[in-house]
PDB file of N, CA and C in Angstrom:
ATOM      1  N   MET A 123       0.856  -1.188   0.000  1.00  0.00           N
ATOM      2  CA  MET A 123       0.000   0.000   0.000  1.00  0.00           C
ATOM      3  C   MET A 123       0.893   1.239   0.000  1.00  0.00           C
ATOM      4  N   PRO A 124       0.603   2.249  -0.823  1.00  0.00           N
ATOM      5  CA  PRO A 124       1.440   3.446  -0.888  1.00  0.00           C
ATOM      6  C   PRO A 124       1.445   4.184   0.441  1.00  0.00           C
ATOM      7  N   LYS A 125       2.564   4.822   0.714  1.00  0.00           N
ATOM      8  CA  LYS A 125       2.687   5.597   1.946  1.00  0.00           C
ATOM      9  C   LYS A 125       1.673   6.734   1.954  1.00  0.00           C
ATOM     10  N   GLY A 126       1.166   7.032   3.156  1.00  0.00           N
ATOM     11  CA  GLY A 126       0.269   8.160   3.307  1.00  0.00           C
ATOM     12  C   GLY A 126      -1.188   7.809   3.091  1.00  0.00           C
ATOM     13  N   PHE A 127      -1.487   6.585   2.660  1.00  0.00           N
ATOM     14  CA  PHE A 127      -2.874   6.202   2.429  1.00  0.00           C
ATOM     15  C   PHE A 127      -3.298   5.069   3.353  1.00  0.00           C
ATOM     16  N   GLY A 128      -2.712   4.982   4.497  1.00  0.00           N
ATOM     17  CA  GLY A 128      -2.993   3.908   5.432  1.00  0.00           C
ATOM     18  C   GLY A 128      -4.145   4.202   6.374  1.00  0.00           C
ATOM     19  N   GLY A 129      -5.193   4.784   5.918  1.00  0.00           N
ATOM     20  CA  GLY A 129      -6.357   4.976   6.762  1.00  0.00           C
ATOM     21  C   GLY A 129      -6.610   6.422   7.134  1.00  0.00           C
ATOM     22  N   GLY A 130      -5.676   7.308   6.944  1.00  0.00           N
ATOM     23  CA  GLY A 130      -5.886   8.714   7.265  1.00  0.00           C
ATOM     24  C   GLY A 130      -5.467   9.589   6.096  1.00  0.00           C
ATOM     25  N   MET A 131      -5.676  10.866   6.280  1.00  0.00           N
ATOM     26  CA  MET A 131      -5.254  11.787   5.219  1.00  0.00           C
ATOM     27  C   MET A 131      -3.754  12.006   5.308  1.00  0.00           C
ATOM     28  N   PRO A 132      -3.107  12.153   4.165  1.00  0.00           N
ATOM     29  CA  PRO A 132      -1.690  12.478   4.198  1.00  0.00           C
ATOM     30  C   PRO A 132      -1.489  13.799   4.938  1.00  0.00           C
ATOM     31  N   PRO A 133      -0.346  13.985   5.604  1.00  0.00           N
ATOM     32  CA  PRO A 133      -0.110  15.212   6.374  1.00  0.00           C
ATOM     33  C   PRO A 133      -0.306  16.472   5.549  1.00  0.00           C
ATOM     34  N   ASN A 134       0.122  16.476   4.283  1.00  0.00           N
ATOM     35  CA  ASN A 134      -0.037  17.676   3.477  1.00  0.00           C
ATOM     36  C   ASN A 134      -1.509  17.951   3.160  1.00  0.00           C
ATOM     37  N   MET A 135      -2.360  16.934   3.181  1.00  0.00           N
ATOM     38  CA  MET A 135      -3.790  17.127   2.957  1.00  0.00           C
ATOM     39  C   MET A 135      -4.397  17.883   4.143  1.00  0.00           C
ATOM     40  N   ASN A 136      -3.959  17.553   5.358  1.00  0.00           N
ATOM     41  CA  ASN A 136      -4.430  18.298   6.532  1.00  0.00           C
ATOM     42  C   ASN A 136      -4.029  19.760   6.429  1.00  0.00           C
ATOM     43  N   GLN A 137      -2.818  19.992   5.969  1.00  0.00           N
ATOM     44  CA  GLN A 137      -2.324  21.363   5.772  1.00  0.00           C
ATOM     45  C   GLN A 137      -3.199  22.089   4.750  1.00  0.00           C
ATOM     46  N   LEU A 138      -3.522  21.415   3.657  1.00  0.00           N
ATOM     47  CA  LEU A 138      -4.367  22.012   2.623  1.00  0.00           C
ATOM     48  C   LEU A 138      -5.757  22.350   3.167  1.00  0.00           C
ATOM     49  N   MET A 139      -6.302  21.466   3.980  1.00  0.00           N
ATOM     50  CA  MET A 139      -7.626  21.701   4.577  1.00  0.00           C
ATOM     51  C   MET A 139      -7.591  22.922   5.481  1.00  0.00           C
ATOM     52  N   LYS A 140      -6.546  23.052   6.271  1.00  0.00           N
ATOM     53  CA  LYS A 140      -6.404  24.214   7.159  1.00  0.00           C
ATOM     54  C   LYS A 140      -6.280  25.493   6.349  1.00  0.00           C
ATOM     55  N   GLN A 141      -5.502  25.448   5.268  1.00  0.00           N
ATOM     56  CA  GLN A 141      -5.343  26.626   4.418  1.00  0.00           C
ATOM     57  C   GLN A 141      -6.667  27.008   3.761  1.00  0.00           C
ATOM     58  N   ALA A 142      -7.416  26.005   3.314  1.00  0.00           N
ATOM     59  CA  ALA A 142      -8.713  26.264   2.677  1.00  0.00           C
ATOM     60  C   ALA A 142      -9.683  26.882   3.683  1.00  0.00           C
ATOM     61  N   GLN A 143      -9.697  26.396   4.912  1.00  0.00           N
ATOM     62  CA  GLN A 143     -10.570  26.958   5.940  1.00  0.00           C
ATOM     63  C   GLN A 143     -10.170  28.395   6.264  1.00  0.00           C
ATOM     64  N   LYS A 144      -8.866  28.646   6.319  1.00  0.00           N
ATOM     65  CA  LYS A 144      -8.381  30.000   6.587  1.00  0.00           C
ATOM     66  C   LYS A 144      -8.798  30.939   5.455  1.00  0.00           C
ATOM     67  N   MET A 145      -8.643  30.475   4.222  1.00  0.00           N
ATOM     68  CA  MET A 145      -9.014  31.301   3.071  1.00  0.00           C
ATOM     69  C   MET A 145     -10.525  31.560   3.058  1.00  0.00           C
ATOM     70  N   GLN A 146     -11.310  30.558   3.403  1.00  0.00           N
ATOM     71  CA  GLN A 146     -12.763  30.731   3.445  1.00  0.00           C
ATOM     72  C   GLN A 146     -13.144  31.781   4.486  1.00  0.00           C
ATOM     73  N   LYS A 147     -12.505  31.741   5.641  1.00  0.00           N
ATOM     74  CA  LYS A 147     -12.787  32.721   6.681  1.00  0.00           C
ATOM     75  C   LYS A 147     -12.399  34.127   6.219  1.00  0.00           C
ATOM     76  N   GLN A 148     -11.242  34.236   5.546  1.00  0.00           N
ATOM     77  CA  GLN A 148     -10.799  35.536   5.036  1.00  0.00           C
ATOM     78  C   GLN A 148     -11.770  36.067   3.983  1.00  0.00           C
ATOM     79  N   MET A 149     -12.291  35.181   3.142  1.00  0.00           N
ATOM     80  CA  MET A 149     -13.246  35.596   2.120  1.00  0.00           C
ATOM     81  C   MET A 149     -14.545  36.073   2.758  1.00  0.00           C
ATOM     82  N   GLU A 150     -14.996  35.377   3.788  1.00  0.00           N
ATOM     83  CA  GLU A 150     -16.214  35.790   4.483  1.00  0.00           C
ATOM     84  C   GLU A 150     -16.023  37.162   5.133  1.00  0.00           C
ATOM     85  N   GLU A 151     -14.846  37.380   5.721  1.00  0.00           N
ATOM     86  CA  GLU A 151     -14.552  38.678   6.329  1.00  0.00           C
ATOM     87  C   GLU A 151     -14.507  39.774   5.275  1.00  0.00           C
ATOM     88  N   ALA A 152     -13.902  39.461   4.126  1.00  0.00           N
ATOM     89  CA  ALA A 152     -13.824  40.449   3.041  1.00  0.00           C
ATOM     90  C   ALA A 152     -15.211  40.780   2.512  1.00  0.00           C
ATOM     91  N   GLN A 153     -16.085  39.778   2.404  1.00  0.00           N
ATOM     92  CA  GLN A 153     -17.454  40.026   1.949  1.00  0.00           C
ATOM     93  C   GLN A 153     -18.199  40.896   2.954  1.00  0.00           C
ATOM     94  N   ALA A 154     -17.998  40.650   4.238  1.00  0.00           N
ATOM     95  CA  ALA A 154     -18.657  41.464   5.263  1.00  0.00           C
ATOM     96  C   ALA A 154     -18.163  42.910   5.192  1.00  0.00           C
ATOM     97  N   GLN A 155     -16.862  43.085   4.978  1.00  0.00           N
ATOM     98  CA  GLN A 155     -16.315  44.445   4.849  1.00  0.00           C
ATOM     99  C   GLN A 155     -16.849  45.123   3.595  1.00  0.00           C
ATOM    100  N   LEU A 156     -16.991  44.367   2.538  1.00  0.00           N
ATOM    101  CA  LEU A 156     -17.504  44.897   1.281  1.00  0.00           C
ATOM    102  C   LEU A 156     -18.935  45.397   1.458  1.00  0.00           C
ATOM    103  N   GLU A 157     -19.714  44.695   2.249  1.00  0.00           N
ATOM    104  CA  GLU A 157     -21.092  45.103   2.502  1.00  0.00           C
ATOM    105  C   GLU A 157     -21.164  46.434   3.231  1.00  0.00           C
ATOM    106  N   GLU A 158     -20.128  46.767   3.978  1.00  0.00           N
ATOM    107  CA  GLU A 158     -20.102  48.018   4.736  1.00  0.00           C
ATOM    108  C   GLU A 158     -19.618  49.199   3.903  1.00  0.00           C
ATOM    109  N   LYS A 159     -18.937  48.917   2.808  1.00  0.00           N
ATOM    110  CA  LYS A 159     -18.391  49.987   1.968  1.00  0.00           C
ATOM    111  C   LYS A 159     -19.500  50.619   1.134  1.00  0.00           C
ATOM    112  N   THR A 160     -19.333  51.906   0.850  1.00  0.00           N
ATOM    113  CA  THR A 160     -20.292  52.604  -0.003  1.00  0.00           C
ATOM    114  C   THR A 160     -19.551  53.397  -1.071  1.00  0.00           C
ATOM    115  N   LEU A 161     -20.249  53.661  -2.140  1.00  0.00           N
ATOM    116  CA  LEU A 161     -19.754  54.486  -3.233  1.00  0.00           C
ATOM    117  C   LEU A 161     -20.797  55.552  -3.525  1.00  0.00           C
ATOM    118  N   GLU A 162     -20.348  56.776  -3.809  1.00  0.00           N
ATOM    119  CA  GLU A 162     -21.275  57.809  -4.249  1.00  0.00           C
ATOM    120  C   GLU A 162     -20.980  58.092  -5.710  1.00  0.00           C
ATOM    121  N   VAL A 163     -22.016  58.029  -6.519  1.00  0.00           N
ATOM    122  CA  VAL A 163     -21.894  58.238  -7.951  1.00  0.00           C
ATOM    123  C   VAL A 163     -22.878  59.333  -8.340  1.00  0.00           C
ATOM    124  N   SER A 164     -22.459  60.174  -9.292  1.00  0.00           N
ATOM    125  CA  SER A 164     -23.360  61.235  -9.728  1.00  0.00           C
ATOM    126  C   SER A 164     -23.461  61.241 -11.245  1.00  0.00           C
ATOM    127  N   ALA A 165     -24.521  61.890 -11.725  1.00  0.00           N
ATOM    128  CA  ALA A 165     -24.736  62.055 -13.163  1.00  0.00           C
ATOM    129  C   ALA A 165     -25.258  63.469 -13.392  1.00  0.00           C
ATOM    130  N   GLY A 166     -25.084  63.931 -14.618  1.00  0.00           N
ATOM    131  CA  GLY A 166     -25.583  65.259 -14.961  1.00  0.00           C
ATOM    132  C   GLY A 166     -24.903  66.368 -14.191  1.00  0.00           C
ATOM    133  N   GLY A 167     -23.613  66.218 -13.957  1.00  0.00           N
ATOM    134  CA  GLY A 167     -22.880  67.250 -13.233  1.00  0.00           C
ATOM    135  C   GLY A 167     -23.248  67.326 -11.759  1.00  0.00           C
ATOM    136  N   GLY A 168     -23.777  66.234 -11.226  1.00  0.00           N
ATOM    137  CA  GLY A 168     -24.099  66.191  -9.801  1.00  0.00           C
ATOM    138  C   GLY A 168     -25.564  66.436  -9.479  1.00  0.00           C
ATOM    139  N   VAL A 169     -26.417  66.587 -10.485  1.00  0.00           N
ATOM    140  CA  VAL A 169     -27.837  66.824 -10.182  1.00  0.00           C
ATOM    141  C   VAL A 169     -28.531  65.548  -9.710  1.00  0.00           C
ATOM    142  N   VAL A 170     -27.972  64.397 -10.050  1.00  0.00           N
ATOM    143  CA  VAL A 170     -28.472  63.117  -9.550  1.00  0.00           C
ATOM    144  C   VAL A 170     -27.304  62.425  -8.870  1.00  0.00           C
ATOM    145  N   LYS A 171     -27.500  62.052  -7.602  1.00  0.00           N
ATOM    146  CA  LYS A 171     -26.469  61.349  -6.845  1.00  0.00           C
ATOM    147  C   LYS A 171     -27.058  60.072  -6.276  1.00  0.00           C
ATOM    148  N   ILE A 172     -26.229  59.034  -6.300  1.00  0.00           N
ATOM    149  CA  ILE A 172     -26.655  57.733  -5.778  1.00  0.00           C
ATOM    150  C   ILE A 172     -25.577  57.213  -4.838  1.00  0.00           C
ATOM    151  N   LEU A 173     -26.006  56.716  -3.689  1.00  0.00           N
ATOM    152  CA  LEU A 173     -25.119  56.061  -2.735  1.00  0.00           C
ATOM    153  C   LEU A 173     -25.441  54.579  -2.797  1.00  0.00           C
ATOM    154  N   VAL A 174     -24.446  53.770  -3.152  1.00  0.00           N
ATOM    155  CA  VAL A 174     -24.640  52.335  -3.320  1.00  0.00           C
ATOM    156  C   VAL A 174     -23.651  51.594  -2.423  1.00  0.00           C
ATOM    157  N   THR A 175     -24.068  50.433  -1.921  1.00  0.00           N
ATOM    158  CA  THR A 175     -23.197  49.631  -1.068  1.00  0.00           C
ATOM    159  C   THR A 175     -22.429  48.610  -1.906  1.00  0.00           C
ATOM    160  N   GLY A 176     -21.465  47.978  -1.260  1.00  0.00           N
ATOM    161  CA  GLY A 176     -20.723  46.898  -1.904  1.00  0.00           C
ATOM    162  C   GLY A 176     -21.597  45.699  -2.214  1.00  0.00           C
ATOM    163  N   LYS A 177     -22.783  45.635  -1.613  1.00  0.00           N
ATOM    164  CA  LYS A 177     -23.754  44.577  -1.908  1.00  0.00           C
ATOM    165  C   LYS A 177     -24.618  44.943  -3.105  1.00  0.00           C
ATOM    166  N   LYS A 178     -24.313  46.099  -3.704  1.00  0.00           N
ATOM    167  CA  LYS A 178     -25.043  46.609  -4.868  1.00  0.00           C
ATOM    168  C   LYS A 178     -26.474  46.988  -4.506  1.00  0.00           C
ATOM    169  N   GLU A 179     -26.639  47.529  -3.317  1.00  0.00           N
ATOM    170  CA  GLU A 179     -27.932  48.042  -2.892  1.00  0.00           C
ATOM    171  C   GLU A 179     -27.876  49.559  -2.877  1.00  0.00           C
ATOM    172  N   ILE A 180     -28.883  50.190  -3.431  1.00  0.00           N
ATOM    173  CA  ILE A 180     -28.946  51.646  -3.411  1.00  0.00           C
ATOM    174  C   ILE A 180     -29.446  52.065  -2.036  1.00  0.00           C
ATOM    175  N   LYS A 181     -28.634  52.873  -1.359  1.00  0.00           N
ATOM    176  CA  LYS A 181     -28.979  53.335  -0.016  1.00  0.00           C
ATOM    177  C   LYS A 181     -29.601  54.725  -0.038  1.00  0.00           C
ATOM    178  N   GLU A 182     -29.214  55.513  -1.047  1.00  0.00           N
ATOM    179  CA  GLU A 182     -29.690  56.887  -1.090  1.00  0.00           C
ATOM    180  C   GLU A 182     -29.725  57.350  -2.538  1.00  0.00           C
ATOM    181  N   LEU A 183     -30.751  58.127  -2.847  1.00  0.00           N
ATOM    182  CA  LEU A 183     -30.890  58.728  -4.165  1.00  0.00           C
ATOM    183  C   LEU A 183     -31.274  60.179  -3.962  1.00  0.00           C
ATOM    184  N   THR A 184     -30.453  61.076  -4.494  1.00  0.00           N
ATOM    185  CA  THR A 184     -30.695  62.505  -4.336  1.00  0.00           C
ATOM    186  C   THR A 184     -30.860  63.130  -5.710  1.00  0.00           C
ATOM    187  N   ILE A 185     -31.927  63.915  -5.866  1.00  0.00           N
ATOM    188  CA  ILE A 185     -32.178  64.611  -7.124  1.00  0.00           C
ATOM    189  C   ILE A 185     -32.260  66.097  -6.821  1.00  0.00           C
ATOM    190  N   ASP A 186     -31.407  66.866  -7.465  1.00  0.00           N
ATOM    191  CA  ASP A 186     -31.441  68.320  -7.332  1.00  0.00           C
ATOM    192  C   ASP A 186     -32.761  68.810  -7.948  1.00  0.00           C
ATOM    193  N   PRO A 187     -33.513  69.632  -7.238  1.00  0.00           N
ATOM    194  CA  PRO A 187     -34.782  70.134  -7.792  1.00  0.00           C
ATOM    195  C   PRO A 187     -34.630  70.790  -9.163  1.00  0.00           C
ATOM    196  N   ALA A 188     -33.446  71.294  -9.467  1.00  0.00           N
ATOM    197  CA  ALA A 188     -33.223  71.910 -10.777  1.00  0.00           C
ATOM    198  C   ALA A 188     -33.336  70.883 -11.907  1.00  0.00           C
ATOM    199  N   ALA A 189     -33.169  69.615 -11.582  1.00  0.00           N
ATOM    200  CA  ALA A 189     -33.246  68.564 -12.600  1.00  0.00           C
ATOM    201  C   ALA A 189     -34.680  68.144 -12.878  1.00  0.00           C
ATOM    202  N   VAL A 190     -35.607  68.608 -12.079  1.00  0.00           N
ATOM    203  CA  VAL A 190     -37.001  68.202 -12.225  1.00  0.00           C
ATOM    204  C   VAL A 190     -37.724  69.219 -13.114  1.00  0.00           C
ATOM    205  N   ASP A 191     -37.854  68.867 -14.369  1.00  0.00           N
ATOM    206  CA  ASP A 191     -38.548  69.708 -15.342  1.00  0.00           C
ATOM    207  C   ASP A 191     -39.740  68.907 -15.865  1.00  0.00           C
ATOM    208  N   PRO A 192     -40.961  69.297 -15.485  1.00  0.00           N
ATOM    209  CA  PRO A 192     -42.141  68.538 -15.934  1.00  0.00           C
ATOM    210  C   PRO A 192     -42.237  68.426 -17.456  1.00  0.00           C
ATOM    211  N   GLU A 193     -41.593  69.340 -18.145  1.00  0.00           N
ATOM    212  CA  GLU A 193     -41.631  69.318 -19.607  1.00  0.00           C
ATOM    213  C   GLU A 193     -40.589  68.359 -20.202  1.00  0.00           C
ATOM    214  N   ASP A 194     -39.647  67.908 -19.368  1.00  0.00           N
ATOM    215  CA  ASP A 194     -38.574  67.051 -19.866  1.00  0.00           C
ATOM    216  C   ASP A 194     -38.286  65.911 -18.885  1.00  0.00           C
ATOM    217  N   VAL A 195     -39.274  65.093 -18.637  1.00  0.00           N
ATOM    218  CA  VAL A 195     -39.143  63.962 -17.723  1.00  0.00           C
ATOM    219  C   VAL A 195     -38.129  62.957 -18.266  1.00  0.00           C
ATOM    220  N   GLU A 196     -38.052  62.833 -19.571  1.00  0.00           N
ATOM    221  CA  GLU A 196     -37.117  61.881 -20.176  1.00  0.00           C
ATOM    222  C   GLU A 196     -35.677  62.173 -19.775  1.00  0.00           C
ATOM    223  N   MET A 197     -35.311  63.444 -19.668  1.00  0.00           N
ATOM    224  CA  MET A 197     -33.950  63.782 -19.277  1.00  0.00           C
ATOM    225  C   MET A 197     -33.665  63.268 -17.858  1.00  0.00           C
ATOM    226  N   LEU A 198     -34.605  63.459 -16.961  1.00  0.00           N
ATOM    227  CA  LEU A 198     -34.434  62.976 -15.591  1.00  0.00           C
ATOM    228  C   LEU A 198     -34.334  61.455 -15.575  1.00  0.00           C
ATOM    229  N   GLN A 199     -35.162  60.798 -16.352  1.00  0.00           N
ATOM    230  CA  GLN A 199     -35.103  59.341 -16.432  1.00  0.00           C
ATOM    231  C   GLN A 199     -33.729  58.883 -16.941  1.00  0.00           C
ATOM    232  N   ASP A 200     -33.224  59.547 -17.966  1.00  0.00           N
ATOM    233  CA  ASP A 200     -31.906  59.199 -18.503  1.00  0.00           C
ATOM    234  C   ASP A 200     -30.811  59.407 -17.461  1.00  0.00           C
ATOM    235  N   LEU A 201     -30.908  60.515 -16.709  1.00  0.00           N
ATOM    236  CA  LEU A 201     -29.917  60.775 -15.660  1.00  0.00           C
ATOM    237  C   LEU A 201     -29.957  59.688 -14.584  1.00  0.00           C
ATOM    238  N   LEU A 202     -31.163  59.277 -14.199  1.00  0.00           N
ATOM    239  CA  LEU A 202     -31.303  58.224 -13.179  1.00  0.00           C
ATOM    240  C   LEU A 202     -30.724  56.903 -13.685  1.00  0.00           C
ATOM    241  N   ILE A 203     -31.047  56.545 -14.902  1.00  0.00           N
ATOM    242  CA  ILE A 203     -30.530  55.297 -15.465  1.00  0.00           C
ATOM    243  C   ILE A 203     -29.010  55.339 -15.526  1.00  0.00           C
ATOM    244  N   SER A 204     -28.476  56.460 -15.988  1.00  0.00           N
ATOM    245  CA  SER A 204     -27.021  56.613 -16.081  1.00  0.00           C
ATOM    246  C   SER A 204     -26.364  56.482 -14.714  1.00  0.00           C
ATOM    247  N   ALA A 205     -26.920  57.158 -13.712  1.00  0.00           N
ATOM    248  CA  ALA A 205     -26.338  57.121 -12.369  1.00  0.00           C
ATOM    249  C   ALA A 205     -26.434  55.726 -11.759  1.00  0.00           C
ATOM    250  N   VAL A 206     -27.575  55.077 -11.904  1.00  0.00           N
ATOM    251  CA  VAL A 206     -27.748  53.730 -11.337  1.00  0.00           C
ATOM    252  C   VAL A 206     -26.796  52.745 -12.011  1.00  0.00           C
ATOM    253  N   ASN A 207     -26.714  52.783 -13.333  1.00  0.00           N
ATOM    254  CA  ASN A 207     -25.818  51.865 -14.035  1.00  0.00           C
ATOM    255  C   ASN A 207     -24.366  52.083 -13.641  1.00  0.00           C
ATOM    256  N   GLU A 208     -23.957  53.330 -13.510  1.00  0.00           N
ATOM    257  CA  GLU A 208     -22.573  53.619 -13.115  1.00  0.00           C
ATOM    258  C   GLU A 208     -22.324  53.164 -11.677  1.00  0.00           C
ATOM    259  N   ALA A 209     -23.295  53.373 -10.796  1.00  0.00           N
ATOM    260  CA  ALA A 209     -23.141  52.941  -9.402  1.00  0.00           C
ATOM    261  C   ALA A 209     -22.995  51.422  -9.325  1.00  0.00           C
ATOM    262  N   LEU A 210     -23.817  50.707 -10.070  1.00  0.00           N
ATOM    263  CA  LEU A 210     -23.737  49.245 -10.061  1.00  0.00           C
ATOM    264  C   LEU A 210     -22.423  48.763 -10.681  1.00  0.00           C
ATOM    265  N   ARG A 211     -21.966  49.433 -11.749  1.00  0.00           N
ATOM    266  CA  ARG A 211     -20.703  49.064 -12.372  1.00  0.00           C
ATOM    267  C   ARG A 211     -19.546  49.249 -11.394  1.00  0.00           C
ATOM    268  N   GLN A 212     -19.548  50.385 -10.680  1.00  0.00           N
ATOM    269  CA  GLN A 212     -18.463  50.650  -9.733  1.00  0.00           C
ATOM    270  C   GLN A 212     -18.526  49.695  -8.540  1.00  0.00           C
ATOM    271  N   ALA A 213     -19.727  49.348  -8.100  1.00  0.00           N
ATOM    272  CA  ALA A 213     -19.862  48.390  -6.994  1.00  0.00           C
ATOM    273  C   ALA A 213     -19.343  47.022  -7.417  1.00  0.00           C
ATOM    274  N   GLU A 214     -19.644  46.612  -8.642  1.00  0.00           N
ATOM    275  CA  GLU A 214     -19.146  45.335  -9.160  1.00  0.00           C
ATOM    276  C   GLU A 214     -17.625  45.359  -9.259  1.00  0.00           C
ATOM    277  N   GLU A 215     -17.084  46.470  -9.735  1.00  0.00           N
ATOM    278  CA  GLU A 215     -15.635  46.617  -9.848  1.00  0.00           C
ATOM    279  C   GLU A 215     -14.975  46.523  -8.467  1.00  0.00           C
ATOM    280  N   MET A 216     -15.587  47.160  -7.479  1.00  0.00           N
ATOM    281  CA  MET A 216     -15.061  47.121  -6.120  1.00  0.00           C
ATOM    282  C   MET A 216     -15.093  45.682  -5.589  1.00  0.00           C
ATOM    283  N   ALA A 217     -16.195  44.982  -5.836  1.00  0.00           N
ATOM    284  CA  ALA A 217     -16.316  43.593  -5.379  1.00  0.00           C
ATOM    285  C   ALA A 217     -15.288  42.709  -6.062  1.00  0.00           C
ATOM    286  N   GLN A 218     -15.112  42.882  -7.370  1.00  0.00           N
ATOM    287  CA  GLN A 218     -14.124  42.092  -8.102  1.00  0.00           C
ATOM    288  C   GLN A 218     -12.721  42.320  -7.540  1.00  0.00           C
ATOM    289  N   LYS A 219     -12.422  43.576  -7.251  1.00  0.00           N
ATOM    290  CA  LYS A 219     -11.093  43.910  -6.731  1.00  0.00           C
ATOM    291  C   LYS A 219     -10.868  43.262  -5.363  1.00  0.00           C
ATOM    292  N   GLU A 220     -11.860  43.352  -4.495  1.00  0.00           N
ATOM    293  CA  GLU A 220     -11.719  42.787  -3.145  1.00  0.00           C
ATOM    294  C   GLU A 220     -11.673  41.263  -3.169  1.00  0.00           C
ATOM    295  N   MET A 221     -12.589  40.652  -3.883  1.00  0.00           N
ATOM    296  CA  MET A 221     -12.669  39.198  -3.873  1.00  0.00           C
ATOM    297  C   MET A 221     -11.626  38.570  -4.789  1.00  0.00           C
ATOM    298  N   GLY A 222     -11.134  39.329  -5.756  1.00  0.00           N
ATOM    299  CA  GLY A 222     -10.100  38.825  -6.652  1.00  0.00           C
ATOM    300  C   GLY A 222      -8.809  38.506  -5.937  1.00  0.00           C
ATOM    301  N   LYS A 223      -8.623  39.073  -4.746  1.00  0.00           N
ATOM    302  CA  LYS A 223      -7.425  38.797  -3.958  1.00  0.00           C
ATOM    303  C   LYS A 223      -7.333  37.322  -3.580  1.00  0.00           C
ATOM    304  N   PHE A 224      -8.475  36.637  -3.617  1.00  0.00           N
ATOM    305  CA  PHE A 224      -8.515  35.245  -3.172  1.00  0.00           C
ATOM    306  C   PHE A 224      -8.479  34.251  -4.330  1.00  0.00           C
ATOM    307  N   MET A 225      -8.454  34.773  -5.553  1.00  0.00           N
ATOM    308  CA  MET A 225      -8.451  33.903  -6.719  1.00  0.00           C
ATOM    309  C   MET A 225      -7.021  33.695  -7.198  1.00  0.00           C
ATOM    310  N   PRO A 226      -6.678  32.463  -7.553  1.00  0.00           N
ATOM    311  CA  PRO A 226      -5.358  32.215  -8.118  1.00  0.00           C
ATOM    312  C   PRO A 226      -5.188  33.002  -9.414  1.00  0.00           C
ATOM    313  N   ALA A 227      -3.982  33.376  -9.717  1.00  0.00           N
ATOM    314  CA  ALA A 227      -3.695  34.131 -10.941  1.00  0.00           C
ATOM    315  C   ALA A 227      -4.235  33.381 -12.149  1.00  0.00           C
ATOM    316  N   GLY A 228      -4.879  34.122 -13.043  1.00  0.00           N
ATOM    317  CA  GLY A 228      -5.392  33.531 -14.266  1.00  0.00           C
ATOM    318  C   GLY A 228      -6.818  33.044 -14.187  1.00  0.00           C
ATOM    319  N   MET A 229      -7.434  33.043 -13.001  1.00  0.00           N
ATOM    320  CA  MET A 229      -8.815  32.575 -12.905  1.00  0.00           C
ATOM    321  C   MET A 229      -9.800  33.691 -13.191  1.00  0.00           C
ATOM    322  N   GLY A 230      -9.368  34.940 -13.127  1.00  0.00           N
ATOM    323  CA  GLY A 230     -10.203  36.050 -13.532  1.00  0.00           C
ATOM    324  C   GLY A 230     -11.494  36.191 -12.756  1.00  0.00           C
ATOM    325  N   GLY A 231     -11.506  35.869 -11.473  1.00  0.00           N
ATOM    326  CA  GLY A 231     -12.705  36.057 -10.672  1.00  0.00           C
ATOM    327  C   GLY A 231     -13.805  35.062 -10.977  1.00  0.00           C
ATOM    328  N   LEU A 232     -13.482  33.963 -11.631  1.00  0.00           N
ATOM    329  CA  LEU A 232     -14.443  32.917 -11.954  1.00  0.00           C
ATOM    330  C   LEU A 232     -15.640  33.436 -12.737  1.00  0.00           C
ATOM    331  N   GLY A 233     -15.377  34.235 -13.741  1.00  0.00           N
ATOM    332  CA  GLY A 233     -16.439  34.656 -14.649  1.00  0.00           C
ATOM    333  C   GLY A 233     -17.489  35.531 -14.002  1.00  0.00           C
ATOM    334  N   GLY A 234     -17.087  36.441 -13.133  1.00  0.00           N
ATOM    335  CA  GLY A 234     -18.034  37.344 -12.516  1.00  0.00           C
ATOM    336  C   GLY A 234     -18.759  36.743 -11.330  1.00  0.00           C
ATOM    337  N   MET A 235     -18.246  35.658 -10.801  1.00  0.00           N
ATOM    338  CA  MET A 235     -18.899  34.993  -9.679  1.00  0.00           C
ATOM    339  C   MET A 235     -18.909  35.878  -8.441  1.00  0.00           C
ATOM    340  N   PHE A 236     -17.964  36.788  -8.319  1.00  0.00           N
ATOM    341  CA  PHE A 236     -17.902  37.675  -7.169  1.00  0.00           C
ATOM    342  C   PHE A 236     -18.077  39.103  -7.604  1.00  0.00           C
TER     343      PHE A 236
END
């Protein structure tokens, strides 16, 4: 019977398990920290502002009254869409950067998994 397979895990397998558990704990901590982070994004020169979390949740939406023109609702809608999309893009980028620290080189964040 080959050495190391006599009924238990080889010593290096125990080491690997410990490393995997440590990495999992670090990832959970990083995700918790990411949830606490916020980004402020604006559109239209600051007339629309959005505060988004690392969980990609919008926490605050501010619209300057000057942007509210009953004759041009489409412009306000476009500003909101632009601000929301940019906020979500930046939140995704932040998440990729934080969680990418745990991915081996060349895995590229597992196709947007984080």
